[in-house]
mmCIF file of C-alpha atoms in Angstrom:
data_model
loop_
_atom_site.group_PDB
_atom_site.id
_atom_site.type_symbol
_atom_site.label_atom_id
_atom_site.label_comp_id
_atom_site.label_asym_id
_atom_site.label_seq_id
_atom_site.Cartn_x
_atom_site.Cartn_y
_atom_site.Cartn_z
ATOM 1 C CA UNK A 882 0.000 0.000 0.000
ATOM 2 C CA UNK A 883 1.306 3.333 -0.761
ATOM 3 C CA UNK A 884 0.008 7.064 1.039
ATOM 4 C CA UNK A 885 1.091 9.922 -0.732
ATOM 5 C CA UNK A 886 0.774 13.610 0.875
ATOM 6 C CA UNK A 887 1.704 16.047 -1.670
ATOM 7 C CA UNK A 888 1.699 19.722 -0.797
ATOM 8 C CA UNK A 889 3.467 23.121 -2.106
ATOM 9 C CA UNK A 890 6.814 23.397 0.082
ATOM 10 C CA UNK A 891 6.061 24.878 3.631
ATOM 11 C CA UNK A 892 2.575 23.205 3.958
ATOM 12 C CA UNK A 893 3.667 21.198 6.990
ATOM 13 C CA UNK A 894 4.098 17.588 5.127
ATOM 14 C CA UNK A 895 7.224 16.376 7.516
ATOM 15 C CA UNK A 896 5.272 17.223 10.537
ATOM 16 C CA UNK A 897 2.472 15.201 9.308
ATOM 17 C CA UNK A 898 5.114 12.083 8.426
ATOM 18 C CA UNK A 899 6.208 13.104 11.713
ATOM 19 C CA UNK A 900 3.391 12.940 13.373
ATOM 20 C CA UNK A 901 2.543 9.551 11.022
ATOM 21 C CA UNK A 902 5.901 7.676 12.384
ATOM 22 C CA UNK A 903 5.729 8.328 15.828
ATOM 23 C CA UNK A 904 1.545 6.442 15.668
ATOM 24 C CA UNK A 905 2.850 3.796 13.575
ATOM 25 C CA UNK A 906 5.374 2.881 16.252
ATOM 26 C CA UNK A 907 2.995 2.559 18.900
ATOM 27 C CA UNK A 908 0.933 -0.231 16.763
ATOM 28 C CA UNK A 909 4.139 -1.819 14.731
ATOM 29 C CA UNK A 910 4.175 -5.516 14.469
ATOM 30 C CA UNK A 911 7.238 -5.003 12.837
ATOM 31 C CA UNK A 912 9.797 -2.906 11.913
ATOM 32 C CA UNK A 913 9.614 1.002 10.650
ATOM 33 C CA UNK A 914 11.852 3.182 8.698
ATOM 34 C CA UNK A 915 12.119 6.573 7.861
ATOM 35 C CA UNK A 916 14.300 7.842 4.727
ATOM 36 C CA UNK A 917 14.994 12.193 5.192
ATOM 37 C CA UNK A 918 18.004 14.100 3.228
ATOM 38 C CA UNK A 919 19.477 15.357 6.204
ATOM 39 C CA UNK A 920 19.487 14.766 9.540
ATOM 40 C CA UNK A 921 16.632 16.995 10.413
ATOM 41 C CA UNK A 922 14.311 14.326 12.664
ATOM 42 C CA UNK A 923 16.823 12.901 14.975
ATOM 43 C CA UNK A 924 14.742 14.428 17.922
ATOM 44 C CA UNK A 925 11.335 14.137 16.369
ATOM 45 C CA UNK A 926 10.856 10.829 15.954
ATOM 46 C CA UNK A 927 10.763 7.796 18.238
ATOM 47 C CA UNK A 928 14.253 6.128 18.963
ATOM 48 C CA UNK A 929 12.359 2.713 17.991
ATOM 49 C CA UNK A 930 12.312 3.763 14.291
ATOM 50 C CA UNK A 931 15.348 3.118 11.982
ATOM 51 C CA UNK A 932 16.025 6.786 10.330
ATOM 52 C CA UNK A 933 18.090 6.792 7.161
ATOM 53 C CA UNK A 934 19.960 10.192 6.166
ATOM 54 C CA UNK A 935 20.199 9.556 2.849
ATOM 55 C CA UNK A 936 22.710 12.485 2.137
ATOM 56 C CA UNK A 937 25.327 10.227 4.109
ATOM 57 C CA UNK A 938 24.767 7.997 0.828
ATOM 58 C CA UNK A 939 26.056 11.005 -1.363
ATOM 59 C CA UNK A 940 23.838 11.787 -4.499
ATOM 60 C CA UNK A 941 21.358 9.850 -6.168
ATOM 61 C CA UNK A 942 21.721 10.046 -9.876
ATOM 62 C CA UNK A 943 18.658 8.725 -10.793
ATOM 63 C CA UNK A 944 15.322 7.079 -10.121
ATOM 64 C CA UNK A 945 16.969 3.604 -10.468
ATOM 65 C CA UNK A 946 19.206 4.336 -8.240
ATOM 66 C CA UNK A 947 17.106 5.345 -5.634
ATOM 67 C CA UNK A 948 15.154 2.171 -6.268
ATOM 68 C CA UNK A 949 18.330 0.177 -5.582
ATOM 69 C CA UNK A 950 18.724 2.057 -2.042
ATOM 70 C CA UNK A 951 15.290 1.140 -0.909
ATOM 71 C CA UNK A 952 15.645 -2.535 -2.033
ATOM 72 C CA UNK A 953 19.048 -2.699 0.023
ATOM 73 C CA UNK A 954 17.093 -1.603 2.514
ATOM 74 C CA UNK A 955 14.427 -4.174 1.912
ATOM 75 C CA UNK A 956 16.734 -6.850 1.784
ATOM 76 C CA UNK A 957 18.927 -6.205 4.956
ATOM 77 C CA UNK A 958 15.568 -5.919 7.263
ATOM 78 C CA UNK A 959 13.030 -8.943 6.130
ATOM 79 C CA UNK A 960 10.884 -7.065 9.407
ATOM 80 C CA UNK A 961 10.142 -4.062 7.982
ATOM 81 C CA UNK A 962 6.581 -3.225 7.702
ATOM 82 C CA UNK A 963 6.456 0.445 7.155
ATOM 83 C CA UNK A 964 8.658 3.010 5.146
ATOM 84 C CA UNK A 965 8.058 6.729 5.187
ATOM 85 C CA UNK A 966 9.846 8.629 2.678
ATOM 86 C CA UNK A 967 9.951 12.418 3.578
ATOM 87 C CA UNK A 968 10.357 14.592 0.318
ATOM 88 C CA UNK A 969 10.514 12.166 -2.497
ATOM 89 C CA UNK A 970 11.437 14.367 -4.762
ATOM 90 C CA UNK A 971 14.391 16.070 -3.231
ATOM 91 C CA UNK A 972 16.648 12.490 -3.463
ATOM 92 C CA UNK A 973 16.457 12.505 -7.454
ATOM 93 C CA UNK A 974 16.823 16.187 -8.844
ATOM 94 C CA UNK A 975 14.614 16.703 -12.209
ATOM 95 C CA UNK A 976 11.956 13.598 -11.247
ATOM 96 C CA UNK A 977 9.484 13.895 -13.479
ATOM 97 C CA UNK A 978 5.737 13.570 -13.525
ATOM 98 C CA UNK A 979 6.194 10.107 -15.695
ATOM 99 C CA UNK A 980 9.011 9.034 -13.716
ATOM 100 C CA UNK A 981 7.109 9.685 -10.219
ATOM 101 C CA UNK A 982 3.883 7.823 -11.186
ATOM 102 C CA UNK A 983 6.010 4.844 -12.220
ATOM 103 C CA UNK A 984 8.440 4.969 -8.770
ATOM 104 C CA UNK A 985 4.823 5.000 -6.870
ATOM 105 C CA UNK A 986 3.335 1.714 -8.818
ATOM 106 C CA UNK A 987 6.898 0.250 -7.909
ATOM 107 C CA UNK A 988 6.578 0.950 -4.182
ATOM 108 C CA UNK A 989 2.691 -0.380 -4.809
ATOM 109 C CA UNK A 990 4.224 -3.623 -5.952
ATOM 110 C CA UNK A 991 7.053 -3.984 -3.851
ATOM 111 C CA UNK A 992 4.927 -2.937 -0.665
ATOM 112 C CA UNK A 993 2.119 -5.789 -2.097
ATOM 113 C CA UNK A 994 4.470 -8.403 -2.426
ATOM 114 C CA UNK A 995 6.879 -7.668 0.548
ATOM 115 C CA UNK A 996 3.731 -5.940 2.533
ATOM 116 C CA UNK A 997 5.274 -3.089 3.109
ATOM 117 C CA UNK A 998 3.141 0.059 3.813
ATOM 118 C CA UNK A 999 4.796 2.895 2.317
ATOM 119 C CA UNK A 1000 3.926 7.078 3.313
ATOM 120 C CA UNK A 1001 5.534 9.457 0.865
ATOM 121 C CA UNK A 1002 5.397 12.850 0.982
ATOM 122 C CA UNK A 1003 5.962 15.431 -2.157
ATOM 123 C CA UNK A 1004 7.052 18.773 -2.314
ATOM 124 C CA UNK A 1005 4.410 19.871 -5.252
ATOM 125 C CA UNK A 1006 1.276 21.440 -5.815
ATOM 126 C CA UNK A 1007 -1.276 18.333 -5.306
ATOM 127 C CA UNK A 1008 -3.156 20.419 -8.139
ATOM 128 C CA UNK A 1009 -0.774 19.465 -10.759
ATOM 129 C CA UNK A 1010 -1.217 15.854 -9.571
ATOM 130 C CA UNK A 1011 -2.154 13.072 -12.469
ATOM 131 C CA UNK A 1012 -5.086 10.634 -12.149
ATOM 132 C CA UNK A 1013 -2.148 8.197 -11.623
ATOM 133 C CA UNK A 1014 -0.779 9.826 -8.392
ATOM 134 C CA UNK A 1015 -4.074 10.865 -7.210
ATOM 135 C CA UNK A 1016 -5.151 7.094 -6.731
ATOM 136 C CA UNK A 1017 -2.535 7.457 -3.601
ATOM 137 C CA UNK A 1018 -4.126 10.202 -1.836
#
């Protein structure tokens, strides 16, 4: 299953993940991660959850790429239930309205068959949002 929240920048997504992490921890069966940028929710979310600062990584040249990290992630944690993903589109510069619908089926069917909940927030106008992203509101 995939959540998107998509919002213009400043709308208050990452308090909502925030806010999203810190409930999922008290009901997880399993365990939860949280991919940021930077290290910019050390103190806001639970100690419980496993957060990745992907800019420790270095760049991520592309979508594929990107795809790789979360399936290393996948694979080296066969408990992982939930992923939050704050700011998709800040980890691949120039992600494109194609490329995001087709990275959100992916999580669809790698959540489906790994069942893996995933909550991604987007730094966009939800406006501009395709019939194929909107199914993820």
């Amino acid at each position: 299953m995939v959540k998107v929240i998509m919002d213009h920048q400043g709308s208050g997504k990452t308090k909502n993940i925030v806010q999203l992490v810190n409930e999922a921890v008290k009901d997880a069966r399993g365990d939860i991660v949280c991919i940021e940028r930077k290290a910019e929710l050390t103190y806001d979310v639970s100690h419980r959850v496993r957060l990745v600062q992907a800019s420790r990584i270095g760049g991520f040249g592309s979508v594929d790429f990107f795809k790789g990290f979360i399936c290393g992630i996948v694979e080296g944690n066969h408990d992982i239930t939930q992923i939050f993903i704050d700011g998709l589109t800040k980890f691949v510069d120039g992600f494109t309205i194609r490329e995001l619908e087709s990275f959100l089926d992916w999580c669809e069917a790698l959540g489906e068959r790994e069942r893996i909940k995933f909550t991604i927030s987007i730094s966009q106008n939800a406006d501009l949002a395709t019939p194929e992203i909107k199914k993820y509101f």
